[in-house]
Coordinates of C-alpha atoms in Angstrom, one line a residue:
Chain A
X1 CA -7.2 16.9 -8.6
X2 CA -6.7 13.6 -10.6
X3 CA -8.4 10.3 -10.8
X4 CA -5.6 7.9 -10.7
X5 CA -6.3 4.3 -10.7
X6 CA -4.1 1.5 -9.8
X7 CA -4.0 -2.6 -10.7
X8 CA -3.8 -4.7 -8.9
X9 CA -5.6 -3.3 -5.6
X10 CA -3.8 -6.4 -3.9
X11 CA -2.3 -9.5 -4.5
X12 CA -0.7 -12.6 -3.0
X13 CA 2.5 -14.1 -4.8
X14 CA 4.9 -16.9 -4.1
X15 CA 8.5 -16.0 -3.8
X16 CA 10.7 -15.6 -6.7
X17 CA 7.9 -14.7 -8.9
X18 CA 7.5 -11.0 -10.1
X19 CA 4.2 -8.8 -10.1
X20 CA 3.1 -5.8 -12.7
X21 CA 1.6 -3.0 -11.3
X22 CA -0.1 -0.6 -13.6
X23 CA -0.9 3.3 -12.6
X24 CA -3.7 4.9 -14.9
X25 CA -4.3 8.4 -15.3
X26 CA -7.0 10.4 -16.3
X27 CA -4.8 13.3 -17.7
X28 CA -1.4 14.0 -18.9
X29 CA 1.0 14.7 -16.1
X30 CA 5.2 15.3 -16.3
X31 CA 5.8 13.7 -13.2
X32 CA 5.3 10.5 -11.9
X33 CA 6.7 8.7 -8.5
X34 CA 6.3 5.0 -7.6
X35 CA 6.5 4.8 -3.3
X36 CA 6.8 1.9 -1.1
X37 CA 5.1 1.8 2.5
X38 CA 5.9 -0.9 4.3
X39 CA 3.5 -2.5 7.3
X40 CA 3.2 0.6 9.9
X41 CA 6.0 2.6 8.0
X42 CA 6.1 6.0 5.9
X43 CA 6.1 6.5 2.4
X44 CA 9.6 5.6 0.7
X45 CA 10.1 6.7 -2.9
X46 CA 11.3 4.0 -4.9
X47 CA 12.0 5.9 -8.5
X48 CA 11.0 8.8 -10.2
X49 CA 9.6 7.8 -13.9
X50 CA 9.1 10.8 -16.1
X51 CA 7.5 10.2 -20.0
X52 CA 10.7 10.1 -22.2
X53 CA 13.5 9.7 -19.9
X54 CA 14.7 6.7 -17.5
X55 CA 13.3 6.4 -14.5
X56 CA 15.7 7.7 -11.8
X57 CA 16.0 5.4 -9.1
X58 CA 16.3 6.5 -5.2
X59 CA 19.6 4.9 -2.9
X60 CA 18.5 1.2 -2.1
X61 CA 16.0 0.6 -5.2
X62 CA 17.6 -0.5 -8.8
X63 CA 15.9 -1.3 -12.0
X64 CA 16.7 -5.0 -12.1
X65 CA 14.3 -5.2 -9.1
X66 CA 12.2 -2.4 -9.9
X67 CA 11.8 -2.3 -13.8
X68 CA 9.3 1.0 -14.7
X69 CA 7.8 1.7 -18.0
X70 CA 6.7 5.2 -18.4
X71 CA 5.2 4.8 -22.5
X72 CA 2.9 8.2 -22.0
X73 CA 1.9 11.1 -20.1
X74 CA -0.8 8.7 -18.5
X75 CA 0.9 5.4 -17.5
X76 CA 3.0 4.0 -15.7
X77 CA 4.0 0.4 -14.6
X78 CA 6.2 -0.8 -12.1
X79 CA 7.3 -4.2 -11.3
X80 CA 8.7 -6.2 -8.7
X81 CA 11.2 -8.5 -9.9
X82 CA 11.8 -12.2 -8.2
X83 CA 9.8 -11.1 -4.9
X84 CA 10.7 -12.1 -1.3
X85 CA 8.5 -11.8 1.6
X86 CA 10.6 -8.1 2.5
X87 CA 8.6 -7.3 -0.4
X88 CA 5.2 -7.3 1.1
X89 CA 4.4 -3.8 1.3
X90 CA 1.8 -0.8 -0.3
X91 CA 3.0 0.1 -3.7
X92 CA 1.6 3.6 -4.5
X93 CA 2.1 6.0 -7.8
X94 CA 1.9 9.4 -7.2
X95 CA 1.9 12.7 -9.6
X96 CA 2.2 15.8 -9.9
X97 CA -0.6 18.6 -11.3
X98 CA 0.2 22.2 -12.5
X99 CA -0.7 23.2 -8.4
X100 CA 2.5 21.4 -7.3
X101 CA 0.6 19.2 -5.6
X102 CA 1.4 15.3 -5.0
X103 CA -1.9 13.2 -5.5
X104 CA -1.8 9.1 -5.2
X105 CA -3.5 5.8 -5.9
X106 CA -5.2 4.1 -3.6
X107 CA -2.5 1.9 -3.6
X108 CA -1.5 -1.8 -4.5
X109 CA -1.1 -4.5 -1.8
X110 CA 1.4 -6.9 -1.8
X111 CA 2.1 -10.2 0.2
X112 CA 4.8 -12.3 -0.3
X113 CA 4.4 -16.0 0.8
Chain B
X1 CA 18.9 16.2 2.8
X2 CA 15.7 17.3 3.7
X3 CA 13.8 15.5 6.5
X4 CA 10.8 15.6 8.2
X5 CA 10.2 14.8 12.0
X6 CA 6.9 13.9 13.4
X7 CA 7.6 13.5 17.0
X8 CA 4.5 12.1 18.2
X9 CA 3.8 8.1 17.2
X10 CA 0.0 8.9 18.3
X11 CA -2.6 11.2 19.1
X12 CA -6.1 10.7 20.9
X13 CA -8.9 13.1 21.1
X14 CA -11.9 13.5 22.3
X15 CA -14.9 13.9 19.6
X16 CA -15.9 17.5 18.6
X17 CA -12.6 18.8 20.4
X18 CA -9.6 20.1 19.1
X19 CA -5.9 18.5 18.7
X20 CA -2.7 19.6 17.0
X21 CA -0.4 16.9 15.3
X22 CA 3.1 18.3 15.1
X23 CA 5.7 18.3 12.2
X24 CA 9.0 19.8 11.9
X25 CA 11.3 19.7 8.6
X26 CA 14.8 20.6 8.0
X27 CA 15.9 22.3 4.8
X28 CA 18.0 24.7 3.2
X29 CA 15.7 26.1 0.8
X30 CA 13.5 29.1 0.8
X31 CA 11.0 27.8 -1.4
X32 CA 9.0 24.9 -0.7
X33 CA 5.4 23.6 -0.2
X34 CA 4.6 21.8 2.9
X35 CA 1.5 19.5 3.2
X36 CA -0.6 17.7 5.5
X37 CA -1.9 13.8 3.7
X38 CA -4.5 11.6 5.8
X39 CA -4.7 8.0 5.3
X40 CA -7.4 5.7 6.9
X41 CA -7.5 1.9 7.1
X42 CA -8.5 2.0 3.0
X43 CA -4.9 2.9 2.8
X44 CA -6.1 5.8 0.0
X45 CA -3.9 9.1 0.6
X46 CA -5.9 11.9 1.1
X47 CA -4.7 16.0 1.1
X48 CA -5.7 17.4 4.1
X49 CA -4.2 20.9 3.6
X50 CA -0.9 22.4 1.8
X51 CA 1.3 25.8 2.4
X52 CA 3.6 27.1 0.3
X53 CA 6.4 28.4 2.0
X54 CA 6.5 31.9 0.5
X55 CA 3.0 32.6 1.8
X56 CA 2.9 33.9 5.3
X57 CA -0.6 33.7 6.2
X58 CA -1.5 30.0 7.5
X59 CA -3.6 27.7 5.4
X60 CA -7.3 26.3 6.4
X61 CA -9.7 23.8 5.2
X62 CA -12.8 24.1 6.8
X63 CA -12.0 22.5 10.2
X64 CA -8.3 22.2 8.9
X65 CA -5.6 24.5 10.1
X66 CA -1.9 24.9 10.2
X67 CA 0.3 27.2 12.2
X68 CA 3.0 27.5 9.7
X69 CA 6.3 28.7 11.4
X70 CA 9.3 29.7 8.9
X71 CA 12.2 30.5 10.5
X72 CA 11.2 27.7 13.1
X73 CA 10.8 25.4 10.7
X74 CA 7.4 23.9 12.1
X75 CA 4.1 23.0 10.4
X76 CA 1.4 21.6 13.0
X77 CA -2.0 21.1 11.9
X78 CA -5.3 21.7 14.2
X79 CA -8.0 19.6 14.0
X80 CA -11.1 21.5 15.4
X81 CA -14.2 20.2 16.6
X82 CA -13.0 16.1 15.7
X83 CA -15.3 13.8 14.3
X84 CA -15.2 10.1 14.3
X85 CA -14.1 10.5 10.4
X86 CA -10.8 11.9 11.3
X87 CA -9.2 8.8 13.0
X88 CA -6.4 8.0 10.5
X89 CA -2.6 8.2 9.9
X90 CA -1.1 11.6 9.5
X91 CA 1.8 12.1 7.5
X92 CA 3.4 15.6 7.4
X93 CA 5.3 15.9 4.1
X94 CA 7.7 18.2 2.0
X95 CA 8.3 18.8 -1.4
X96 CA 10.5 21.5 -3.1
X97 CA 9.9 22.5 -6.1
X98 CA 10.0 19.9 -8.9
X99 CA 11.1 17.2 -6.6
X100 CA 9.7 14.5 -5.2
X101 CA 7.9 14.4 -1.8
X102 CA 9.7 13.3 1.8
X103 CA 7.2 12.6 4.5
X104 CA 7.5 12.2 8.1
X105 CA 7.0 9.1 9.8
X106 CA 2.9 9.4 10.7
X107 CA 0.9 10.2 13.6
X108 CA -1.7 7.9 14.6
X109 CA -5.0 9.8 15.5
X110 CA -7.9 8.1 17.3
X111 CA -11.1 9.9 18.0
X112 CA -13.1 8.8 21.3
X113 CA -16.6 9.5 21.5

């Protein structure tokens, strides 16, 4: 498995501001998701941000909201641009090992006031 | 598309007995994993147990099991002999190769003791 770390672990922001997330880790992986899970929802996948290529965005997220940076195989940020309270959620980053398996951060927790 | 469907919003056991969360998925594909994620009140996802679809004998973790059904494109997991540990969300998921993951929309398991 991986050790992935994420920063914030939470935050509260006033609307119309914009939070940085940053997902660390601790070896070189291809393939990395960013997922939104809203209060008592599922996971939603937000983009897909592999090193070297743009990230590829999933129907209902665009960049101007969701700006990612994907500078190496072991970083990623994601931010979320001129927030409203709809964005209070779980931001988590996934990726993906040489099993094919999906591991995640513990996850980033946003409220909006 | 490919979906997943967890048809039961919650689950209750009984300590140190046995329950069976179901999932089914929809796809067109003949090769795909299929996973099991737990995710307590810390909010950290945690794998439970994956299959890959070309194998036909069921996965198990220690108390861990999944009846894995192909053709009826089912993936419930057991949970024997529960412990108090166990109450969390359950989120069945799916991911074909090099893709991203689609989960279901959680079961809610609470252990009584």
């Amino acid at each position: 498995s991986a050790v992935i770390s994420q920063k914030p672990s939470r935050d509260i922001c006033q609307r119309g501001t914009s939070l940085t997330i940053q997902c660390q880790v601790d070896s070189q992986v291809t393939m990395m998701f960013w997922y939104r899970q809203q209060p008592g929802q599922s996971l939603t996948l937000i983009a897909t941000a592999n090193q070297g290529s743009e990230a590829t965005y999933e129907s209902g997220f665009v960049i101007d909201k969701f700006p990612i940076s994907r500078p190496n195989l072991t970083f990623s940020t994601l931010t979320v641009s001129n927030m409203s309270p709809e964005d209070s959620s779980i931001y988590l980053c996934s990726v993906v090992l040489d099993t094919d398996t999906q591991y995640f951060g513990p996850g980033t927790r946003l409220t909006v006031l | 598309a490919q979906t997943v469907t967890q048809s039961q919003p919650e689950m209750s056991v009984q300590e140190a007995e046995t329950v069976t969360l179901s999932c089914t998925y929809d796809t067109s594909e003949s090769d795909y994993y299929l996973f099991w994620y737990k995710q307590p009140p810390s909010r950290q996802m945690i794998l439970v147990i994956r299959q890959e679809a070309y194998k036909q004998q069921n996965a198990t973790e220690n108390r861990f099991s999944v009846n894995f059904q192909k053709a009826a494109k089912s993936f419930s997991l057991k949970i024997s002999d529960s412990q108090l540990g166990d109450a969390a969300m359950y989120f069945c998921a799916y991911r074909r190769w090099n893709n991203d993951m689609r989960f279901g929309a959680g079961t809610r398991l609470t252990v009584k003791p």
